[in-house]
Short mmCIF file of C-alpha atoms in Angstrom, two decimals:
data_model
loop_
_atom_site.label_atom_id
_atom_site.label_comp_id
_atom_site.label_asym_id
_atom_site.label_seq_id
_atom_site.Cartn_x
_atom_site.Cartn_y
_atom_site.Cartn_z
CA UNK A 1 0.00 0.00 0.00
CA UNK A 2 1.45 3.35 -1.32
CA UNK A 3 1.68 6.03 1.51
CA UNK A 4 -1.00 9.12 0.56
CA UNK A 5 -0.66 10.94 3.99
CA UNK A 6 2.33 12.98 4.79
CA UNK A 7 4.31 11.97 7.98
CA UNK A 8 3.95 15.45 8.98
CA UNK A 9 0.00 14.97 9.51
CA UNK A 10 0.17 11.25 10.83
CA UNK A 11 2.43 12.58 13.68
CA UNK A 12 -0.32 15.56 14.43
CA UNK A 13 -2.91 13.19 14.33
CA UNK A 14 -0.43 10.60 16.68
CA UNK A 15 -0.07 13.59 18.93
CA UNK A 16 -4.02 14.15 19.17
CA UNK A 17 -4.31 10.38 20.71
CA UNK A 18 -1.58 11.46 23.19
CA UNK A 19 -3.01 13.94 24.42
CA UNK A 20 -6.62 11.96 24.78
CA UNK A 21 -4.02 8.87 26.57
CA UNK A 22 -2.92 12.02 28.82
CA UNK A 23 -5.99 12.96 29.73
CA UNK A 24 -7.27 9.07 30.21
CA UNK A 25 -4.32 8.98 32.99
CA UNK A 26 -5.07 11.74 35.06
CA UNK A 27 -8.94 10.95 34.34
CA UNK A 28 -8.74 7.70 35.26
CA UNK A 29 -5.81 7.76 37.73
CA UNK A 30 -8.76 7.81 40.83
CA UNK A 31 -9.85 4.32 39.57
CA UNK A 32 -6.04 2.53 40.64
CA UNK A 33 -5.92 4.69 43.58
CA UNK A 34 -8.60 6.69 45.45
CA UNK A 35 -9.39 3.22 47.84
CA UNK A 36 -5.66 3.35 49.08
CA UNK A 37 -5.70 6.90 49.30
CA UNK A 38 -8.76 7.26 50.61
CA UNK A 39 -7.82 4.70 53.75
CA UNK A 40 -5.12 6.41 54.17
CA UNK A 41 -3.05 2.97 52.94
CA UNK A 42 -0.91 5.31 51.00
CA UNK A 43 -0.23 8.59 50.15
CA UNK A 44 -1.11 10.36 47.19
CA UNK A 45 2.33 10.81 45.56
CA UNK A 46 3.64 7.60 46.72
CA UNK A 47 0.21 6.32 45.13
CA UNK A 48 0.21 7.94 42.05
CA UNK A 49 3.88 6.81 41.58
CA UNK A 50 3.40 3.31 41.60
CA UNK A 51 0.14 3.06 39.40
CA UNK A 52 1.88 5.06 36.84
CA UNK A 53 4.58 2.64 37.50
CA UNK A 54 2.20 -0.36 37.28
CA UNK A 55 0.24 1.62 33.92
CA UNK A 56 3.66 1.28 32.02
CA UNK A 57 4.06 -2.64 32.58
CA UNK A 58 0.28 -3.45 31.89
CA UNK A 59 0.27 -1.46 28.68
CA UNK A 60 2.33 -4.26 27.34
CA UNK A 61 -0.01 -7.03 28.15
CA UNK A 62 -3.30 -5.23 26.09
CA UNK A 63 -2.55 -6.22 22.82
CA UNK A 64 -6.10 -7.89 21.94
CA UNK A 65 -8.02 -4.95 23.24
CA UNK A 66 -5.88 -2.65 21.31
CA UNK A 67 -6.40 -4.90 17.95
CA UNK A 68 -10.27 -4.30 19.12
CA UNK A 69 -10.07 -1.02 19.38
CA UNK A 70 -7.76 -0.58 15.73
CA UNK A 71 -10.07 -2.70 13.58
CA UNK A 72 -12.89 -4.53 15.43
CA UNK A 73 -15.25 -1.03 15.70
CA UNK A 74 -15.50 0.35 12.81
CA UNK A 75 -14.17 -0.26 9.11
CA UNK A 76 -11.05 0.94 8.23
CA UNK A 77 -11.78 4.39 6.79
CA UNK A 78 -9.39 5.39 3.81
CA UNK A 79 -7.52 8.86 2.86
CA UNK A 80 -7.69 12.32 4.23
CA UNK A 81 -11.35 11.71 5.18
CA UNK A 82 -9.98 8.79 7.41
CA UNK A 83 -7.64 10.97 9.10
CA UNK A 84 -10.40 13.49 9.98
CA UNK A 85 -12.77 10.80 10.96
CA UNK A 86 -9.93 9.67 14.01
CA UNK A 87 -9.32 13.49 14.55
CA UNK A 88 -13.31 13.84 15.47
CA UNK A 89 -13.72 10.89 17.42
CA UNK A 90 -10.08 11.84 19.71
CA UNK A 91 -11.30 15.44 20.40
CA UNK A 92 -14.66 14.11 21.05
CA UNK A 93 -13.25 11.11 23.73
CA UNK A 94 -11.11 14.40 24.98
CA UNK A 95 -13.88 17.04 25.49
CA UNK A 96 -15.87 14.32 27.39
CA UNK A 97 -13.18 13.67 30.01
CA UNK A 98 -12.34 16.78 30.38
CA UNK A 99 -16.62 17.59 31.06
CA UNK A 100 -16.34 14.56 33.43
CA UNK A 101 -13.29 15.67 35.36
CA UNK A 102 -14.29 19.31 35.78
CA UNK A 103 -17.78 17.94 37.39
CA UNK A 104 -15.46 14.84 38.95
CA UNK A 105 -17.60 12.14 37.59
CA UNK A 106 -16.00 8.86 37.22
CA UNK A 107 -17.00 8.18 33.39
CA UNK A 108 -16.04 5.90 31.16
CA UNK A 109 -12.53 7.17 29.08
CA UNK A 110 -12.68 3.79 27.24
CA UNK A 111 -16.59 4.77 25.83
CA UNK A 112 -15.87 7.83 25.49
CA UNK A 113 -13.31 6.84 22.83
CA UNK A 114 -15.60 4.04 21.49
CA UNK A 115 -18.58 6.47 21.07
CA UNK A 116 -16.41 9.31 19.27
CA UNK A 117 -15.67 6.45 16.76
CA UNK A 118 -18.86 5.75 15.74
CA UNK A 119 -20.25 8.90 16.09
CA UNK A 120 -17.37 10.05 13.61
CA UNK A 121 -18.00 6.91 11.35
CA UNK A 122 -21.98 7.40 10.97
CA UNK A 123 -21.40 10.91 10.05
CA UNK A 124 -18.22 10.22 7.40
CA UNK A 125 -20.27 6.95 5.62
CA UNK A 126 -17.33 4.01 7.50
CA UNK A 127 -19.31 1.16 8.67
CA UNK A 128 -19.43 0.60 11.85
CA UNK A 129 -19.08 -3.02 13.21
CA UNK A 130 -22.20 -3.26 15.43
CA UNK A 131 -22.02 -6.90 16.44
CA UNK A 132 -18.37 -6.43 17.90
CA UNK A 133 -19.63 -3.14 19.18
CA UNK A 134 -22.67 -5.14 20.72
CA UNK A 135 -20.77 -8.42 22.27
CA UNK A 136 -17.03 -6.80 22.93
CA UNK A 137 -18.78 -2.95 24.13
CA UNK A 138 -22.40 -3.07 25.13
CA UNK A 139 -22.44 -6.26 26.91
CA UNK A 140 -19.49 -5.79 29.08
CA UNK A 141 -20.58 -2.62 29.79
CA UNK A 142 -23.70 -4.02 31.57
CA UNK A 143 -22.14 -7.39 32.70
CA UNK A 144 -19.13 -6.29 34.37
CA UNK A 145 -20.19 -3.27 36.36
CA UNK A 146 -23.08 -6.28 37.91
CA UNK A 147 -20.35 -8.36 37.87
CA UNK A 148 -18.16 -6.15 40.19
CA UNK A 149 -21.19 -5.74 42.57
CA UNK A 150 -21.76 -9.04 43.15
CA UNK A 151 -18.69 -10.14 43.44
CA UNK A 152 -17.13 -7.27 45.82
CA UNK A 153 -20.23 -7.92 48.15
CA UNK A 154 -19.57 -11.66 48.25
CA UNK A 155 -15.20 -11.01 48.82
CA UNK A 156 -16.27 -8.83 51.33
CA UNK A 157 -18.69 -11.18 52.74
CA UNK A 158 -16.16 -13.48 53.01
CA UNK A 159 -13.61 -11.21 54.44
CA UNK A 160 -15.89 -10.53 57.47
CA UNK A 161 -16.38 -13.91 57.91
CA UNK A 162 -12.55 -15.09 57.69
CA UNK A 163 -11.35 -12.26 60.07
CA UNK A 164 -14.76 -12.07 62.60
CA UNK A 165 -12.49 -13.40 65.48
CA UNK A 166 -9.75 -11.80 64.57
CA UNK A 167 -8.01 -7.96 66.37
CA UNK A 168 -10.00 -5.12 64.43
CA UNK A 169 -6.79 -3.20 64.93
CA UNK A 170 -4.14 -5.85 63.25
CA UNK A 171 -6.67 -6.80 60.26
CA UNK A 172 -7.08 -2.91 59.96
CA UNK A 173 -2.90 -2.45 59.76
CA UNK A 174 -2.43 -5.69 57.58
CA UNK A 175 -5.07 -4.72 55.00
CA UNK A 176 -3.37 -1.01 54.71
CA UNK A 177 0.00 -3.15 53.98
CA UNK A 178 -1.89 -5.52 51.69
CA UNK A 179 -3.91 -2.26 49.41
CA UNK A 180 -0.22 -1.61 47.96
CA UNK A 181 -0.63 -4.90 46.32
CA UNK A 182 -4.15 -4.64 45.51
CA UNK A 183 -3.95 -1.12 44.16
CA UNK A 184 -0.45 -1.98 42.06
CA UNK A 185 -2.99 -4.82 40.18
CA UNK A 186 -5.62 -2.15 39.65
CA UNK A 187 -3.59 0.11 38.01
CA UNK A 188 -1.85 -2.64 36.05
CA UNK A 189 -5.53 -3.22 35.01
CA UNK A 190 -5.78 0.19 33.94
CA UNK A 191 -2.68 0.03 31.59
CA UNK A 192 -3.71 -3.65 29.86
CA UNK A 193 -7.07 -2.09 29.43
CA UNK A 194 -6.56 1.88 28.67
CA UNK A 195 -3.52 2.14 27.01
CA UNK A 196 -4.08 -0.79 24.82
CA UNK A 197 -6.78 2.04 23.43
CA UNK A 198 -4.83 4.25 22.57
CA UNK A 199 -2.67 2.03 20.88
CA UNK A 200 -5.50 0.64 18.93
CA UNK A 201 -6.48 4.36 17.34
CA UNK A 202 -2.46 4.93 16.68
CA UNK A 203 -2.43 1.67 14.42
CA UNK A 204 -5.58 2.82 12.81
CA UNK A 205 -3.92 6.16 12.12
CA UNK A 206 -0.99 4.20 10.97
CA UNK A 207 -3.21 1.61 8.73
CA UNK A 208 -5.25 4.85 7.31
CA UNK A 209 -2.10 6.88 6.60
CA UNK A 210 -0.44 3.64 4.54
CA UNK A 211 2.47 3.59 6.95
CA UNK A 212 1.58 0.80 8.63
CA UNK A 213 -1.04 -2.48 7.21
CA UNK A 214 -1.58 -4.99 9.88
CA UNK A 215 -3.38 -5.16 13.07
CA UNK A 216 -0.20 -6.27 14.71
CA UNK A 217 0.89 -3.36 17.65
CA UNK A 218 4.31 -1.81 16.84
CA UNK A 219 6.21 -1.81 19.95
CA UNK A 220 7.43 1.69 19.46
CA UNK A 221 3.07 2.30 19.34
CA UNK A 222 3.13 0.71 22.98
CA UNK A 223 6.09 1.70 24.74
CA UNK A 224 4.48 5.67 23.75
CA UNK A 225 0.96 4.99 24.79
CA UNK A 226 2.14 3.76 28.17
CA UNK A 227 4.46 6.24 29.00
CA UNK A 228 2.32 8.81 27.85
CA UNK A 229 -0.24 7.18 30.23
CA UNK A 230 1.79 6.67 33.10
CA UNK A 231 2.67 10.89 32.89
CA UNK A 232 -0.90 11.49 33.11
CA UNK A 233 -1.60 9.13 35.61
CA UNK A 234 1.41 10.84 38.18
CA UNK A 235 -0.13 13.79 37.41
CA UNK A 236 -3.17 12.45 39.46
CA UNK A 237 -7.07 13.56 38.89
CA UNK A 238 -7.62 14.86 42.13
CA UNK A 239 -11.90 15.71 41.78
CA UNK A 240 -12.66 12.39 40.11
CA UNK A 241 -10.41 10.78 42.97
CA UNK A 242 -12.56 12.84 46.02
CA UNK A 243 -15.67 10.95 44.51
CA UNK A 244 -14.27 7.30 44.10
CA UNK A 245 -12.40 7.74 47.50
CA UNK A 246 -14.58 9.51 49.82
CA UNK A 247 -18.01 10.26 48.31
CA UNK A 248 -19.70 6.97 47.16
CA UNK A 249 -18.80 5.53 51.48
CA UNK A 250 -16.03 5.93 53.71
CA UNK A 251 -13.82 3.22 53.15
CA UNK A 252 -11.90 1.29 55.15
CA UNK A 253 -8.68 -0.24 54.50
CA UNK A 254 -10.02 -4.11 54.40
CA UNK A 255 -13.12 -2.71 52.40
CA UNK A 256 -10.28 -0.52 50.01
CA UNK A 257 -8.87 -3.95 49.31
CA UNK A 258 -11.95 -6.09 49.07
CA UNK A 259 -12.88 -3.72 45.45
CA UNK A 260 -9.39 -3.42 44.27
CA UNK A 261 -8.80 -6.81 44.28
CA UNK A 262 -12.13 -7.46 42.57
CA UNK A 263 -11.95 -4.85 40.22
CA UNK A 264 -8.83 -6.04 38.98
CA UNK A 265 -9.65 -9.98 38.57
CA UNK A 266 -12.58 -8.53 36.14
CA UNK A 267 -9.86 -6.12 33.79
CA UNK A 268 -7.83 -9.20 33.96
CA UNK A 269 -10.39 -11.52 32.45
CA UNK A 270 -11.78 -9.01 30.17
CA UNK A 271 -8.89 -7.94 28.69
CA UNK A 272 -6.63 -11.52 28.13
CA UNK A 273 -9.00 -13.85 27.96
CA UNK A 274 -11.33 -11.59 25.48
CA UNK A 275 -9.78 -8.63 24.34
CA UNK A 276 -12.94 -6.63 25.16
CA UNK A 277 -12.53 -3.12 26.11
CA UNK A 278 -14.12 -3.10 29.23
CA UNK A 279 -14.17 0.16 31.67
CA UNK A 280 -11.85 0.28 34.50
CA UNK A 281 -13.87 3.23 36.16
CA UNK A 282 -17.38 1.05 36.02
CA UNK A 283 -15.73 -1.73 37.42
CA UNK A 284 -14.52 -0.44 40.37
CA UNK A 285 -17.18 2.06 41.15
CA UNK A 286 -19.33 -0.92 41.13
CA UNK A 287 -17.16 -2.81 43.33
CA UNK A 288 -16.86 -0.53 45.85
CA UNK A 289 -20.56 0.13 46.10
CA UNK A 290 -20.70 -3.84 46.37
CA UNK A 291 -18.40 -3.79 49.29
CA UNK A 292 -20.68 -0.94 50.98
CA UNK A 293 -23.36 -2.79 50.77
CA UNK A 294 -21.97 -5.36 53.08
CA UNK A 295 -22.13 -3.03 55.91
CA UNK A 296 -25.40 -1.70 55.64
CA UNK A 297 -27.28 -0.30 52.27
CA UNK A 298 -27.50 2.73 53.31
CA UNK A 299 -23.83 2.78 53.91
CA UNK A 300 -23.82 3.69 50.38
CA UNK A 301 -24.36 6.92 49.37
CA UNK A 302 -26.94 6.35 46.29
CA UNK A 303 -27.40 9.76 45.10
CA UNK A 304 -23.61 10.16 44.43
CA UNK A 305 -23.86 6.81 42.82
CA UNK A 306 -27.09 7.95 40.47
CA UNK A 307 -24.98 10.45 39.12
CA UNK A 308 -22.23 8.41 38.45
CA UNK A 309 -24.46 5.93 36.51
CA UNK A 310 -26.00 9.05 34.62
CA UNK A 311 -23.09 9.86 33.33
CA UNK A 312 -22.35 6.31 32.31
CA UNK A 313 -24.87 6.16 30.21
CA UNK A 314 -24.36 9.63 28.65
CA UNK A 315 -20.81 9.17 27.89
CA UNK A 316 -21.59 7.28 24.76
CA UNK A 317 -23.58 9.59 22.83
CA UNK A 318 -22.23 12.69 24.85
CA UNK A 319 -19.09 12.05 23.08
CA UNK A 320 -20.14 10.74 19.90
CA UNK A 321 -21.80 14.01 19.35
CA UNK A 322 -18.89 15.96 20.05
CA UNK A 323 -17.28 14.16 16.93
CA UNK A 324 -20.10 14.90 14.63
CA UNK A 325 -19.73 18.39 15.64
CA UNK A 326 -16.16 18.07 15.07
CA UNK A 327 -16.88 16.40 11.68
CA UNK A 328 -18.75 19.11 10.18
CA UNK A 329 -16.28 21.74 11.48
CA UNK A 330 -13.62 20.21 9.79
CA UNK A 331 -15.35 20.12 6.77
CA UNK A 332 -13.27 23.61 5.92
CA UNK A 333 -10.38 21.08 5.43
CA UNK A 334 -11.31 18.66 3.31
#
């Protein structure tokens, strides 16, 4: 395949992903971290250090979601109008998080990305892939945010029940010590699962632009999504973290671990086993209203978590309108 797209202009529209991997890390930075934090199990720095840390090494492990991302949601667009149709879908995934953030709502960067595709596809005439949309994006949407509620009840559950005889105070300390592992797996999590997007929309870039034709991830494509991820990550999303940490209940540190630990069995499973581009911020919001709900329902604080859900279910077409707008706009240039 002959290159038709100047370097110059694949390394703008590169650059454009960047930033929306930037603004996934600091976005998304609360979902690795705001339990530890929040129990006090670490602090905020030493936090946001190691999930960058842990970001960089589970980049390298997301290669199927990325190859879902790059080719399983839409068709592969062709030309100039192809480059345009990535540019509208990135600033549309980037206005949305940076809506969310401002308001510190824990949405979705993952369909935020996915919705400024096909938004940006419907509007340019590229196919859209609706059954991989429907079985690898819809469903796990739904099935692992339930998934995560159930199942950080039930560790919980089990928790109480393995530790009822034991000293509050030395199950308090020991769970503090073990929510640096539990946190370090949540953020690797993160990086298997968010910067394997990114990666996906460079190769499509790549694959548009006629520098690149496979699905395959160049490791140079990695190695930049997860360090540009990890940067945003250690530069920490305070507001979104407030709401994850402190808003939805007041966590304790055995409770901290109980979701982390949950939350990051379900990215695991999701994204090696199936390659599907699950959300790391619905997973663990649902776990930790899961593990509230051990102590007492109203332990939870449901309001906070109605709004949360509300914006879950806006993120989709909030930012798939953003890249129609964006579309038209661009029109000028084409």
């Amino acid at each position: 395949m002959d290159t038709t797209i100047p370097v110059l202009a694949v390394g703008a529209v590169i650059a454009l992903a960047m930033v929306f991997n930037y603004t996934n890390g600091f976005h998304d930075a609360a979902n690795a971290i705001a339990t530890s934090v929040s129990t006090r199990a670490l602090t905020p720095r030493v936090a946001l250090g190691m999930a960058a840390v842990a970001n960089l090494f589970g980049a390298f492990f997301g290669t199927k979601v990325a190859q879902t991302i790059g080719s399983g949601i839409i068709a592969q667009p062709e030309g100039v109008n192809g480059m345009w149709l990535v540019v509208a879908a990135l600033v549309g995934a980037i206005a949305w998080n940076l809506l969310t953030w401002w308001f510190g709502l824990p949405s979705s960067s993952s369909h935020a990305l996915i919705g400024g595709l096909c938004g940006a596809a419907l509007v340019a005439g590229v196919a859209v892939h609706w059954s991989v949309v429907w079985s690898k994006v819809v469903i796990p949407m739904v099935v692992s945010p339930v998934v995560g509620l159930i199942v950080g009840y039930l560790v919980m559950a089990a928790l109480f029940w393995i530790f009822r005889r034991s000293n509050p105070g030395r199950v308090t300390r020991g769970f503090r010590l073990s929510q640096t592992a539990s946190a370090a797996a949540m953020a690797f999590g993160h990086g298997l699962q968010d910067a394997a997007k990114t990666a996906g929309v460079v190769v499509l870039a790549l694959n548009i632009s006629g520098h690149h034709n496979s699905n395959v991830v160049p490791i140079w494509v990695l190695v930049l999504s997860a360090l540009v991820i990890s940067l945003g990550t250690y530069a920490g999303g305070w507001r979104v973290m407030r709401t994850l940490g402190r808003r939805i209940i007041d966590l304790t540190p055995p409770q901290g671990f109980a979701s982390e630990t949950t939350a990051a069995a379900i990215l695991y499973v999701a994204g090696l086993a199936f390659g599907a581009p699950i959300s790391t911020t619905h997973t663990i919001t649902a776990s930790i209203m899961g593990v509230g709900a051990t102590k007492r329902l109203s332990a939870v604080r449901w309001s906070v978590a109605s709004n949360i859900v509300g914006a879950w279910f806006l993120t989709f077409p909030g930012a798939g309108l953003v890249a129609v707008l964006t579309w038209y706009l661009t029109a000028v240039f084409r």
